[in-house]
CSV table of C-alpha atoms in Angstrom, one decimal:
chain,number,residue,atom,x,y,z
A,1,MET,CA,-62.2,-2.2,65.6
A,2,SER,CA,-61.0,0.5,63.1
A,3,ASP,CA,-60.4,-2.2,60.6
A,4,THR,CA,-63.9,-3.7,61.0
A,5,VAL,CA,-65.4,-0.3,60.3
A,6,ALA,CA,-63.2,0.4,57.3
A,7,THR,CA,-64.2,-3.0,55.9
A,8,LYS,CA,-68.0,-2.4,56.3
A,9,ASN,CA,-67.6,1.0,54.6
A,10,GLY,CA,-65.7,-0.5,51.6
A,11,VAL,CA,-68.4,-3.2,51.2
A,12,THR,CA,-71.2,-0.5,51.4
A,13,THR,CA,-69.4,1.7,48.8
A,14,GLN,CA,-69.1,-1.3,46.4
A,15,TYR,CA,-72.9,-2.1,46.8
A,16,LEU,CA,-73.7,1.6,46.2
A,17,ALA,CA,-71.7,1.7,43.1
A,18,ARG,CA,-73.2,-1.4,41.7
A,19,VAL,CA,-76.7,-0.2,42.4
A,20,ALA,CA,-76.0,3.2,40.7
A,21,ASP,CA,-74.7,1.1,37.5
A,22,ASP,CA,-77.9,-1.0,37.7
A,23,LEU,CA,-80.1,2.1,37.8
A,24,GLU,CA,-78.3,3.9,35.0
A,25,GLN,CA,-78.6,0.6,32.8
A,26,ASN,CA,-82.2,0.5,33.7
A,27,LEU,CA,-82.9,4.0,32.5
A,28,LYS,CA,-81.0,3.5,29.3
A,29,GLU,CA,-83.1,0.4,28.5
A,30,GLN,CA,-86.3,2.2,29.2
A,31,GLU,CA,-85.3,5.0,27.0
A,32,ARG,CA,-84.6,2.6,24.2
A,33,LEU,CA,-87.9,0.8,24.6
A,34,GLY,CA,-89.8,4.0,24.9
A,35,THR,CA,-88.2,5.2,21.5
A,36,GLU,CA,-89.0,1.9,19.9
A,37,ILE,CA,-92.5,2.0,21.0
A,38,ALA,CA,-93.2,5.6,19.8
A,39,VAL,CA,-91.6,4.9,16.4
A,40,LEU,CA,-93.9,1.7,16.1
A,41,GLN,CA,-97.0,3.8,17.0
A,42,SER,CA,-96.0,6.5,14.5
A,43,GLN,CA,-95.7,3.7,11.7
A,44,LEU,CA,-99.1,2.1,12.9
A,45,ALA,CA,-100.9,5.5,12.6
A,46,GLU,CA,-99.4,5.8,9.0
A,47,LEU,CA,-100.7,2.2,8.3
A,48,GLU,CA,-104.2,3.1,9.4
A,49,ALA,CA,-104.3,6.1,7.3
A,50,ASP,CA,-103.2,4.0,4.4
A,51,ARG,CA,-105.9,1.5,5.1
A,52,THR,CA,-108.5,4.2,5.1
A,53,VAL,CA,-107.4,5.2,1.6
A,54,LEU,CA,-107.3,1.7,0.4
A,55,VAL,CA,-110.7,0.8,1.6
A,56,SER,CA,-112.4,3.9,0.0
A,57,LEU,CA,-110.7,3.0,-3.2
A,58,GLN,CA,-111.9,-0.7,-2.9
A,59,GLU,CA,-115.4,0.8,-2.4
A,60,ALA,CA,-115.1,3.0,-5.4
A,61,LEU,CA,-113.7,0.2,-7.8
A,62,GLY,CA,-116.2,-2.5,-6.6
A,63,ALA,CA,-119.4,-0.4,-7.1
A,64,THR,CA,-121.7,-2.3,-9.4
A,65,SER,CA,-124.4,-0.6,-11.7
A,66,ALA,CA,-128.0,-1.0,-10.6
A,67,PRO,CA,-130.0,-3.7,-12.7
A,68,ALA,CA,-132.0,-2.3,-15.4
A,69,THR,CA,-135.7,-2.1,-14.9
A,70,SER,CA,-137.7,-4.7,-16.7
A,71,ALA,CA,-140.1,-3.3,-19.4
A,72,PRO,CA,-143.8,-3.7,-18.6
A,73,ALA,CA,-145.7,-6.3,-20.5
A,74,ALA,CA,-147.7,-4.9,-23.3
A,75,PRO,CA,-151.4,-5.2,-22.6
A,76,GLU,CA,-153.3,-7.9,-24.7
A,77,PRO,CA,-155.7,-6.4,-27.3
A,78,GLU,CA,-159.2,-7.0,-26.7
A,79,SER,CA,-161.1,-8.6,-29.5
A,80,SER,CA,-164.1,-6.5,-30.7
A,81,PRO,CA,-167.1,-8.5,-31.9
A,82,ALA,CA,-167.9,-8.0,-35.6
A,83,ALA,CA,-170.9,-5.8,-35.9
A,84,THR,CA,-173.4,-6.8,-38.5
A,85,VAL,CA,-174.8,-3.8,-40.2
A,86,VAL,CA,-178.4,-4.4,-41.6
A,87,ASP,CA,-179.8,-2.2,-44.2
A,88,LYS,CA,-183.1,-0.9,-43.1
A,89,LYS,CA,-184.4,-0.3,-46.5
A,90,ASP,CA,-183.4,-3.5,-48.0
A,91,THR,CA,-184.5,-6.4,-45.9
A,92,ALA,CA,-183.5,-8.9,-48.5
A,93,ALA,CA,-179.8,-7.8,-48.5
A,94,PRO,CA,-177.6,-9.9,-46.6
A,95,ALA,CA,-176.2,-8.6,-43.4
A,96,LYS,CA,-172.7,-7.2,-43.9
A,97,LYS,CA,-170.1,-7.9,-41.2
A,98,ALA,CA,-168.1,-5.0,-40.0
A,99,ARG,CA,-164.4,-5.6,-40.4
A,100,ALA,CA,-162.6,-5.5,-37.0
A,101,LYS,CA,-159.7,-3.1,-36.8
A,102,LYS,CA,-156.5,-4.5,-35.7
A,103,PRO,CA,-155.2,-2.9,-32.5
A,104,ALA,CA,-151.9,-0.9,-32.9
A,105,ALA,CA,-149.0,-2.7,-31.2
A,106,ALA,CA,-148.0,-1.0,-28.1
A,107,PRO,CA,-144.6,0.7,-28.1
A,108,VAL,CA,-142.0,-1.3,-26.0
A,109,PRO,CA,-140.3,1.1,-23.8
A,110,LYS,CA,-136.5,1.1,-24.1
A,111,ALA,CA,-134.4,0.0,-21.1
A,112,ARG,CA,-132.7,2.7,-19.3
A,113,LYS,CA,-129.1,2.9,-19.4
A,114,THR,CA,-127.4,3.1,-16.0
A,115,LYS,CA,-124.1,4.9,-15.6
A,116,THR,CA,-121.4,2.9,-13.9
A,117,ALA,CA,-119.5,4.9,-11.3
A,118,ALA,CA,-116.3,6.1,-12.4
A,119,ALA,CA,-113.4,4.7,-10.6
A,120,LYS,CA,-111.2,7.3,-8.7
A,121,PRO,CA,-107.5,7.3,-9.6
A,122,ALA,CA,-105.4,5.9,-7.0
A,123,GLU,CA,-103.7,8.5,-4.7
A,124,PRO,CA,-100.0,8.4,-4.5
A,125,ARG,CA,-98.6,6.8,-1.3
A,126,GLN,CA,-96.8,9.5,0.8
A,127,PRO,CA,-93.3,8.5,2.3
A,128,SER,CA,-93.3,7.9,6.0
A,129,LEU,CA,-91.9,10.2,8.7
A,130,VAL,CA,-88.7,7.9,8.9
A,131,THR,CA,-88.0,8.2,5.4
A,132,LEU,CA,-88.5,12.0,5.4
A,133,ALA,CA,-86.2,12.5,8.3
A,134,ARG,CA,-83.4,10.3,7.0
A,135,ASP,CA,-83.5,12.0,3.5
A,136,PHE,CA,-83.5,15.4,5.3
A,137,LEU,CA,-80.3,14.5,7.3
A,138,THR,CA,-78.6,13.1,4.3
A,139,SER,CA,-79.2,16.4,2.4
A,140,GLN,CA,-77.5,18.5,5.2
A,141,THR,CA,-74.0,19.2,5.8
A,142,GLU,CA,-74.2,20.5,9.3
A,143,PRO,CA,-75.8,19.0,12.4
A,144,ARG,CA,-79.4,19.9,12.9
A,145,SER,CA,-81.6,19.9,16.0
A,146,ALA,CA,-84.9,18.0,16.2
A,147,ALA,CA,-86.7,21.5,16.3
A,148,GLU,CA,-84.9,22.6,13.1
A,149,ILE,CA,-85.8,19.3,11.3
A,150,ALA,CA,-89.4,19.4,12.4
A,151,ASP,CA,-89.9,22.9,11.2
A,152,ALA,CA,-88.2,22.3,7.8
A,153,LEU,CA,-90.4,19.0,7.3
A,154,ALA,CA,-93.6,20.9,8.4
A,155,GLN,CA,-92.9,23.6,5.7
A,156,GLU,CA,-92.2,21.0,3.0
A,157,HIS,CA,-95.3,18.9,4.0
A,158,PRO,CA,-97.9,21.3,5.7
A,159,ASP,CA,-100.6,18.6,5.2
A,160,ARG,CA,-98.8,15.9,7.3
A,161,GLY,CA,-99.3,17.8,10.7
A,162,ILE,CA,-95.8,16.9,11.8
A,163,LYS,CA,-95.0,17.4,15.5
A,164,LYS,CA,-91.6,18.0,17.1
A,165,THR,CA,-92.0,15.3,19.7
A,166,VAL,CA,-92.8,12.7,16.9
A,167,VAL,CA,-89.8,14.0,15.0
A,168,ARG,CA,-87.4,13.7,17.9
A,169,THR,CA,-88.6,10.1,18.6
A,170,THR,CA,-88.2,9.3,15.0
A,171,LEU,CA,-84.7,10.6,15.0
A,172,GLU,CA,-83.8,8.6,18.3
A,173,GLY,CA,-85.1,5.4,16.3
A,174,LEU,CA,-82.8,6.1,13.5
A,175,VAL,CA,-80.0,6.5,15.9
A,176,ALA,CA,-80.8,3.2,17.4
A,177,LYS,CA,-80.6,1.6,13.9
A,178,ASN,CA,-77.2,3.3,13.2
A,179,GLN,CA,-79.1,5.3,10.4
A,180,ALA,CA,-78.2,8.7,12.0
A,181,GLN,CA,-75.7,10.1,14.5
A,182,ARG,CA,-76.3,12.2,17.6
A,183,SER,CA,-74.1,14.7,19.1
A,184,LYS,CA,-74.4,16.9,22.2
A,185,GLN,CA,-73.3,20.5,22.4
A,186,GLY,CA,-73.9,21.8,26.0
A,187,SER,CA,-77.6,21.0,26.7
A,188,SER,CA,-78.6,20.9,22.9
A,189,VAL,CA,-78.8,17.7,21.0
A,190,PHE,CA,-78.0,17.6,17.1
A,191,TYR,CA,-78.4,15.0,14.6
A,192,THR,CA,-76.4,14.2,11.4
A,193,ALA,CA,-76.6,11.4,8.7
A,194,PRO,CA,-74.1,8.6,9.5
A,195,ASP,CA,-70.6,8.7,7.9
A,196,PRO,CA,-70.3,6.6,4.7
A,197,ALA,CA,-68.7,3.2,5.3
A,198,GLU,CA,-64.8,3.4,4.6
A,199,PRO,CA,-63.5,0.6,2.3
A,200,SER,CA,-61.5,-2.0,4.2
A,201,ALA,CA,-57.8,-2.5,4.0
A,202,ASP,CA,-58.3,-5.9,2.3
A,203,SER,CA,-60.5,-4.8,-0.3
A,204,SER,CA,-57.9,-2.0,-1.2
A,205,GLU,CA,-55.1,-4.3,-1.3
A,206,SER,CA,-57.1,-6.7,-3.6
A,207,SER,CA,-58.0,-4.1,-6.0
A,208,GLU,CA,-54.3,-3.2,-6.3
């Protein structure tokens, strides 16, 4: 009887251990996917901002000048009939025809010159948050927390509106891509740039 109870307890313990391992793997996979989704959302927001700038630039470059107004047609001169002047005193004198004066040609108005819209210079493209975080880690000699990195980037780029949560997500994405290292000291997490790749033994022997 005691052997049967011991066997059941052993099987239960094994199942509990397996379920605990599966739960841990599930949580790790959720964290990894959540990190990748946050990084993709950040990149999507940057692409949408770039698209807005490009659309405004395209509209500025594609603006065409308004067509020049056509000049009004000059009115046709009306022909005045030749008036004959008869001398009342001398009835025998032939009637003299008055010379018709030629009408002055109407001045043709000049076409108005339209000013073409000056194209705005293209704005320089700003580096992504991933690039900023990676460059900052490369320039540091000591591990930095996500809050320290976010504060430093916010001071260097005050117009970007950098948030700590987005910076932490970006750093986790760099760690997942082996472009950064994460270390834990107590309850605090710190990040550093990856160690430079050491030359292999085969390459060192071949160089000798």
